[in-house]
Amino acid sequence: MFTTLHGTTKVILFYLIALGLSIGFSLLSVALDQSFWIGIPTMLAPTVAVLVMLLVITRKGYTKAGWQPLGLQRFGFSLWPLAVIAPVTLLLCAYSVTVLLEVAQWHWGDDVSIGQWTVKLLIHIGIMTVAVLGEEIGWRGYLLPHLLPLGRVRAVLLSGLLHGVWHLPLILLTPFYHGDGNRWIVVPLFLLMLTAAGIFYGYLRLMSGSVWPGALAHSVFNTVLETLKVLTVPISALGMEYLAGESGIISLALLIAMVSVLLRRLTASGMTVSAGEKTVVSMALPN
């Protein structure tokens, strides 16, 4: 339909579609009083927006070359260890601090063995990776490359911030997502957390040329977060909301410390552009 759209126009159209779907599913979940609609359907919204862009608006999805820049054809195995270890370490440290501060207590079910927990965790990570891929195809597969003309740092920061803002309808319009806590506190912390996470996911994307390491990291974060919620008993629900998880000050501080190292790598003047980034940059070129 519009095969020569400017990159900025593509970004705006993509984001309006994704945000519109987020608002729509949020309102639907409230109308039906079912949290289901802010789960898998909403997670798939960014990919739906990509499909609309590629198949309807730009019509670049009718050639094989139109899909290649999304980063699905490469797996980026070399960055999988970082994608797993970083979120596991971050969340374990954050929740351990809440226990030390007596905001929560560890609780291990007597009827569940470590082996059973491990198997469940691995299965959940596998399923969750496929689910969050619905988000990552949009934010790091499609959006991030179109933001690269702004520079690496601005691109990863903005992709993370826009990812966070996209969640706001779920937080502000429904009671199902981050329902605890003062919105004036939770929302800024959440946006900072998603912006910082965008640096991590974006780094994985740029260095590998693949969307899979970011999807794996996103999946591990979500899965370990849900697991730790089960393995701890909050003494203060508000304290846990403000200290750990997606809107936690401790989690945020640890994440900022981690991504500051990655930002130095992204801004290093002598840094050689990786083969992965060369693949990603092709998506940002006007066409």
CSV table of C-alpha atoms in Angstrom, one decimal:
chain,number,residue,atom,x,y,z
A,1,MET,CA,0.0,0.0,0.0
A,2,PHE,CA,2.7,2.5,1.1
A,3,THR,CA,6.0,1.0,0.0
A,4,THR,CA,8.2,4.1,0.5
A,5,LEU,CA,7.2,5.3,4.0
A,6,HIS,CA,9.9,7.1,6.0
A,7,GLY,CA,11.3,5.2,8.9
A,8,THR,CA,9.7,7.6,11.4
A,9,THR,CA,6.3,7.1,9.9
A,10,LYS,CA,6.7,3.4,10.2
A,11,VAL,CA,7.6,3.7,13.9
A,12,ILE,CA,4.6,5.9,14.6
A,13,LEU,CA,2.1,3.7,12.7
A,14,PHE,CA,3.5,0.5,14.3
A,15,TYR,CA,3.3,2.0,17.8
A,16,LEU,CA,-0.2,3.4,17.3
A,17,ILE,CA,-1.5,-0.1,16.3
A,18,ALA,CA,0.3,-1.9,19.2
A,19,LEU,CA,-0.9,0.7,21.7
A,20,GLY,CA,-4.4,0.7,20.3
A,21,LEU,CA,-4.6,-3.1,20.8
A,22,SER,CA,-3.2,-2.8,24.3
A,23,ILE,CA,-6.0,-0.3,25.2
A,24,GLY,CA,-8.6,-2.4,23.5
A,25,PHE,CA,-7.7,-5.6,25.3
A,26,SER,CA,-7.5,-3.7,28.6
A,27,LEU,CA,-11.0,-2.3,28.2
A,28,LEU,CA,-12.3,-5.7,27.1
A,29,SER,CA,-10.8,-7.4,30.2
A,30,VAL,CA,-12.6,-4.9,32.4
A,31,ALA,CA,-15.9,-5.3,30.6
A,32,LEU,CA,-15.7,-9.0,30.8
A,33,ASP,CA,-14.0,-9.0,34.2
A,34,GLN,CA,-11.5,-11.5,33.0
A,35,SER,CA,-7.7,-11.0,33.3
A,36,PHE,CA,-7.2,-13.4,30.3
A,37,TRP,CA,-7.4,-10.6,27.8
A,38,ILE,CA,-4.3,-8.8,29.3
A,39,GLY,CA,-2.3,-12.0,29.1
A,40,ILE,CA,-1.5,-13.9,25.9
A,41,PRO,CA,-3.7,-11.8,23.6
A,42,THR,CA,-2.0,-8.5,24.7
A,43,MET,CA,1.5,-10.1,24.5
A,44,LEU,CA,0.8,-11.0,20.8
A,45,ALA,CA,-0.4,-7.4,20.0
A,46,PRO,CA,3.1,-6.1,19.0
A,47,THR,CA,3.5,-9.0,16.5
A,48,VAL,CA,0.0,-8.3,15.2
A,49,ALA,CA,1.1,-4.7,14.6
A,50,VAL,CA,4.2,-6.0,12.8
A,51,LEU,CA,2.0,-8.2,10.6
A,52,VAL,CA,-0.2,-5.2,9.7
A,53,MET,CA,2.9,-3.2,8.8
A,54,LEU,CA,4.4,-5.9,6.7
A,55,LEU,CA,1.3,-7.3,5.0
A,56,VAL,CA,-1.0,-4.4,4.8
A,57,ILE,CA,0.7,-1.0,5.0
A,58,THR,CA,4.2,-1.5,3.5
A,59,ARG,CA,3.5,-4.9,1.9
A,60,LYS,CA,7.1,-5.9,2.4
A,61,GLY,CA,6.0,-9.2,4.0
A,62,TYR,CA,5.2,-10.7,0.6
A,63,THR,CA,8.9,-11.3,0.0
A,64,LYS,CA,11.4,-13.4,2.0
A,65,ALA,CA,13.7,-10.4,2.3
A,66,GLY,CA,10.9,-8.5,4.1
A,67,TRP,CA,10.9,-10.9,7.1
A,68,GLN,CA,14.7,-11.5,7.4
A,69,PRO,CA,15.5,-8.2,9.3
A,70,LEU,CA,13.2,-9.3,12.2
A,71,GLY,CA,16.0,-11.5,13.5
A,72,LEU,CA,14.0,-14.8,13.6
A,73,GLN,CA,16.2,-16.7,11.2
A,74,ARG,CA,19.3,-16.5,13.6
A,75,PHE,CA,19.3,-17.9,17.1
A,76,GLY,CA,22.3,-16.1,18.6
A,77,PHE,CA,23.3,-19.1,20.8
A,78,SER,CA,26.5,-17.4,22.0
A,79,LEU,CA,24.4,-14.9,24.1
A,80,TRP,CA,22.0,-17.4,25.6
A,81,PRO,CA,24.1,-17.9,28.7
A,82,LEU,CA,24.0,-14.1,29.4
A,83,ALA,CA,20.3,-14.1,28.7
A,84,VAL,CA,19.7,-16.7,31.4
A,85,ILE,CA,22.2,-15.9,34.0
A,86,ALA,CA,21.6,-12.2,34.2
A,87,PRO,CA,17.9,-12.1,35.1
A,88,VAL,CA,18.2,-15.1,37.4
A,89,THR,CA,21.0,-13.5,39.3
A,90,LEU,CA,19.3,-10.1,39.5
A,91,LEU,CA,16.0,-11.4,40.8
A,92,LEU,CA,17.5,-13.9,43.3
A,93,CYS,CA,19.6,-11.0,44.7
A,94,ALA,CA,16.6,-8.7,44.9
A,95,TYR,CA,14.3,-11.2,46.6
A,96,SER,CA,17.1,-12.2,49.0
A,97,VAL,CA,17.4,-8.6,50.1
A,98,THR,CA,13.7,-8.4,50.8
A,99,VAL,CA,14.1,-11.4,53.0
A,100,LEU,CA,17.0,-9.8,54.8
A,101,LEU,CA,14.9,-6.7,55.3
A,102,GLU,CA,12.1,-8.8,56.7
A,103,VAL,CA,9.7,-7.7,54.0
A,104,ALA,CA,9.2,-11.4,53.0
A,105,GLN,CA,10.1,-14.9,54.1
A,106,TRP,CA,11.3,-17.9,52.1
A,107,HIS,CA,8.6,-20.6,51.8
A,108,TRP,CA,9.5,-24.0,50.2
A,109,GLY,CA,6.6,-26.4,49.7
A,110,ASP,CA,7.2,-29.6,51.6
A,111,ASP,CA,5.5,-31.7,48.8
A,112,VAL,CA,7.7,-30.4,46.0
A,113,SER,CA,11.2,-31.5,45.4
A,114,ILE,CA,14.0,-29.4,43.8
A,115,GLY,CA,13.9,-31.7,40.8
A,116,GLN,CA,10.2,-31.1,40.3
A,117,TRP,CA,10.7,-27.4,40.6
A,118,THR,CA,13.6,-27.5,38.0
A,119,VAL,CA,11.5,-29.4,35.5
A,120,LYS,CA,8.5,-27.1,35.9
A,121,LEU,CA,10.8,-24.1,35.6
A,122,LEU,CA,12.4,-25.3,32.4
A,123,ILE,CA,9.0,-26.2,30.8
A,124,HIS,CA,7.6,-22.8,31.8
A,125,ILE,CA,10.6,-21.0,30.3
A,126,GLY,CA,10.1,-22.8,27.0
A,127,ILE,CA,6.4,-21.9,26.9
A,128,MET,CA,7.0,-18.4,28.1
A,129,THR,CA,9.7,-17.8,25.5
A,130,VAL,CA,7.2,-18.5,22.7
A,131,ALA,CA,4.7,-16.2,24.4
A,132,VAL,CA,7.1,-13.2,24.9
A,133,LEU,CA,8.3,-13.6,21.4
A,134,GLY,CA,5.0,-12.0,20.5
A,135,GLU,CA,6.3,-8.9,22.3
A,136,GLU,CA,10.0,-9.1,21.2
A,137,ILE,CA,9.2,-9.4,17.5
A,138,GLY,CA,7.6,-6.0,17.8
A,139,TRP,CA,9.9,-4.1,20.2
A,140,ARG,CA,13.3,-5.5,19.3
A,141,GLY,CA,12.6,-7.2,16.0
A,142,TYR,CA,10.8,-4.4,14.2
A,143,LEU,CA,10.9,-1.2,16.3
A,144,LEU,CA,14.6,-1.2,17.5
A,145,PRO,CA,16.1,-1.3,14.0
A,146,HIS,CA,13.9,1.6,12.9
A,147,LEU,CA,15.2,3.6,15.8
A,148,LEU,CA,18.9,3.0,15.1
A,149,PRO,CA,19.4,6.2,13.1
A,150,LEU,CA,19.1,7.9,16.5
A,151,GLY,CA,22.2,6.1,17.7
A,152,ARG,CA,22.6,2.8,19.6
A,153,VAL,CA,22.0,4.2,23.1
A,154,ARG,CA,19.0,6.4,22.2
A,155,ALA,CA,17.6,3.5,20.2
A,156,VAL,CA,17.7,0.9,23.0
A,157,LEU,CA,16.5,3.4,25.6
A,158,LEU,CA,13.6,4.6,23.5
A,159,SER,CA,12.6,1.0,22.6
A,160,GLY,CA,12.5,0.1,26.3
A,161,LEU,CA,10.6,3.3,27.3
A,162,LEU,CA,8.0,2.7,24.5
A,163,HIS,CA,7.7,-0.9,25.6
A,164,GLY,CA,7.0,0.3,29.1
A,165,VAL,CA,4.4,2.9,28.1
A,166,TRP,CA,2.6,0.3,26.0
A,167,HIS,CA,1.9,-1.5,29.4
A,168,LEU,CA,0.3,1.5,30.9
A,169,PRO,CA,-3.3,0.7,29.8
A,170,LEU,CA,-3.0,-2.6,31.6
A,171,ILE,CA,-1.9,-0.9,34.8
A,172,LEU,CA,-4.1,2.2,34.6
A,173,LEU,CA,-7.3,0.8,33.1
A,174,THR,CA,-7.5,-2.6,34.8
A,175,PRO,CA,-7.1,-4.0,38.3
A,176,PHE,CA,-5.3,-7.1,37.1
A,177,TYR,CA,-1.8,-5.9,36.5
A,178,HIS,CA,0.3,-4.4,39.4
A,179,GLY,CA,-2.9,-3.7,41.3
A,180,ASP,CA,-1.0,-3.1,44.6
A,181,GLY,CA,0.6,0.2,45.5
A,182,ASN,CA,0.2,3.8,44.7
A,183,ARG,CA,0.1,4.4,41.0
A,184,TRP,CA,2.2,7.6,41.3
A,185,ILE,CA,5.0,5.4,42.7
A,186,VAL,CA,4.5,2.1,40.8
A,187,VAL,CA,4.2,3.6,37.3
A,188,PRO,CA,7.5,5.6,37.4
A,189,LEU,CA,9.4,2.7,38.8
A,190,PHE,CA,7.8,0.3,36.2
A,191,LEU,CA,8.7,2.7,33.4
A,192,LEU,CA,12.3,3.0,34.6
A,193,MET,CA,12.5,-0.8,34.9
A,194,LEU,CA,11.3,-1.4,31.4
A,195,THR,CA,13.5,1.3,30.0
A,196,ALA,CA,16.6,-0.3,31.7
A,197,ALA,CA,15.4,-3.8,30.6
A,198,GLY,CA,15.2,-2.4,27.0
A,199,ILE,CA,18.9,-1.7,27.2
A,200,PHE,CA,19.6,-5.3,28.1
A,201,TYR,CA,17.2,-6.8,25.5
A,202,GLY,CA,18.4,-4.3,22.9
A,203,TYR,CA,22.1,-5.2,23.6
A,204,LEU,CA,21.3,-8.9,23.0
A,205,ARG,CA,19.5,-8.0,19.8
A,206,LEU,CA,22.2,-5.8,18.4
A,207,MET,CA,25.1,-8.1,19.3
A,208,SER,CA,23.5,-11.3,18.0
A,209,GLY,CA,21.4,-10.0,15.1
A,210,SER,CA,18.7,-12.2,16.5
A,211,VAL,CA,15.5,-11.6,18.5
A,212,TRP,CA,15.8,-15.0,20.3
A,213,PRO,CA,18.3,-14.1,23.0
A,214,GLY,CA,16.1,-11.1,24.1
A,215,ALA,CA,13.0,-13.3,24.0
A,216,LEU,CA,14.8,-15.9,26.2
A,217,ALA,CA,16.0,-13.2,28.7
A,218,HIS,CA,12.5,-11.8,28.8
A,219,SER,CA,11.0,-15.2,29.4
A,220,VAL,CA,13.5,-16.1,32.1
A,221,PHE,CA,12.8,-12.8,33.9
A,222,ASN,CA,9.1,-13.4,33.9
A,223,THR,CA,9.3,-17.1,34.8
A,224,VAL,CA,11.8,-16.6,37.7
A,225,LEU,CA,9.8,-13.6,38.9
A,226,GLU,CA,6.6,-15.7,39.1
A,227,THR,CA,8.6,-18.6,40.8
A,228,LEU,CA,10.0,-16.4,43.4
A,229,LYS,CA,6.6,-15.0,44.2
A,230,VAL,CA,5.6,-18.5,45.0
A,231,LEU,CA,8.7,-19.3,47.0
A,232,THR,CA,8.3,-16.2,49.2
A,233,VAL,CA,5.6,-15.1,51.6
A,234,PRO,CA,5.3,-11.3,51.7
A,235,ILE,CA,5.2,-9.8,55.2
A,236,SER,CA,4.3,-6.5,53.5
A,237,ALA,CA,2.6,-6.7,50.1
A,238,LEU,CA,3.3,-3.0,49.5
A,239,GLY,CA,6.9,-3.5,50.5
A,240,MET,CA,7.3,-6.3,47.9
A,241,GLU,CA,5.7,-4.2,45.2
A,242,TYR,CA,8.0,-1.3,45.8
A,243,LEU,CA,11.2,-3.3,46.4
A,244,ALA,CA,11.2,-6.3,44.2
A,245,GLY,CA,9.9,-7.4,40.8
A,246,GLU,CA,9.0,-5.2,37.8
A,247,SER,CA,8.4,-2.1,40.0
A,248,GLY,CA,11.0,-2.7,42.7
A,249,ILE,CA,13.6,-0.3,43.7
A,250,ILE,CA,16.1,-3.0,44.5
A,251,SER,CA,15.5,-4.8,41.2
A,252,LEU,CA,15.8,-1.5,39.4
A,253,ALA,CA,19.1,-0.6,41.1
A,254,LEU,CA,20.6,-4.0,40.3
A,255,LEU,CA,19.4,-3.8,36.7
A,256,ILE,CA,20.8,-0.2,36.2
A,257,ALA,CA,24.2,-1.4,37.6
A,258,MET,CA,24.2,-4.3,35.1
A,259,VAL,CA,23.1,-2.3,32.0
A,260,SER,CA,25.5,0.5,32.7
A,261,VAL,CA,28.3,-1.9,31.7
A,262,LEU,CA,26.4,-2.7,28.5
A,263,LEU,CA,25.9,1.0,27.8
A,264,ARG,CA,29.7,1.5,28.0
A,265,ARG,CA,30.2,-1.2,25.4
A,266,LEU,CA,27.5,0.4,23.2
A,267,THR,CA,29.1,3.9,23.5
A,268,ALA,CA,32.7,2.8,23.2
A,269,SER,CA,34.1,4.8,20.2
A,270,GLY,CA,36.4,2.0,19.1
A,271,MET,CA,33.8,-0.7,19.3
A,272,THR,CA,33.6,-2.7,16.1
A,273,VAL,CA,30.1,-3.1,14.7
A,274,SER,CA,29.2,-6.8,15.1
A,275,ALA,CA,28.0,-9.0,12.3
A,276,GLY,CA,24.7,-9.1,14.2
A,277,GLU,CA,24.3,-5.4,14.3
A,278,LYS,CA,25.1,-5.1,10.6
A,279,THR,CA,22.1,-7.4,10.0
A,280,VAL,CA,19.9,-5.2,12.2
A,281,VAL,CA,21.1,-1.9,10.7
A,282,SER,CA,19.8,-3.1,7.3
A,283,MET,CA,16.2,-2.7,8.7
A,284,ALA,CA,16.8,0.9,9.6
A,285,LEU,CA,17.8,2.0,6.1
A,286,PRO,CA,15.2,4.0,4.2
A,287,ASN,CA,13.4,1.9,1.5
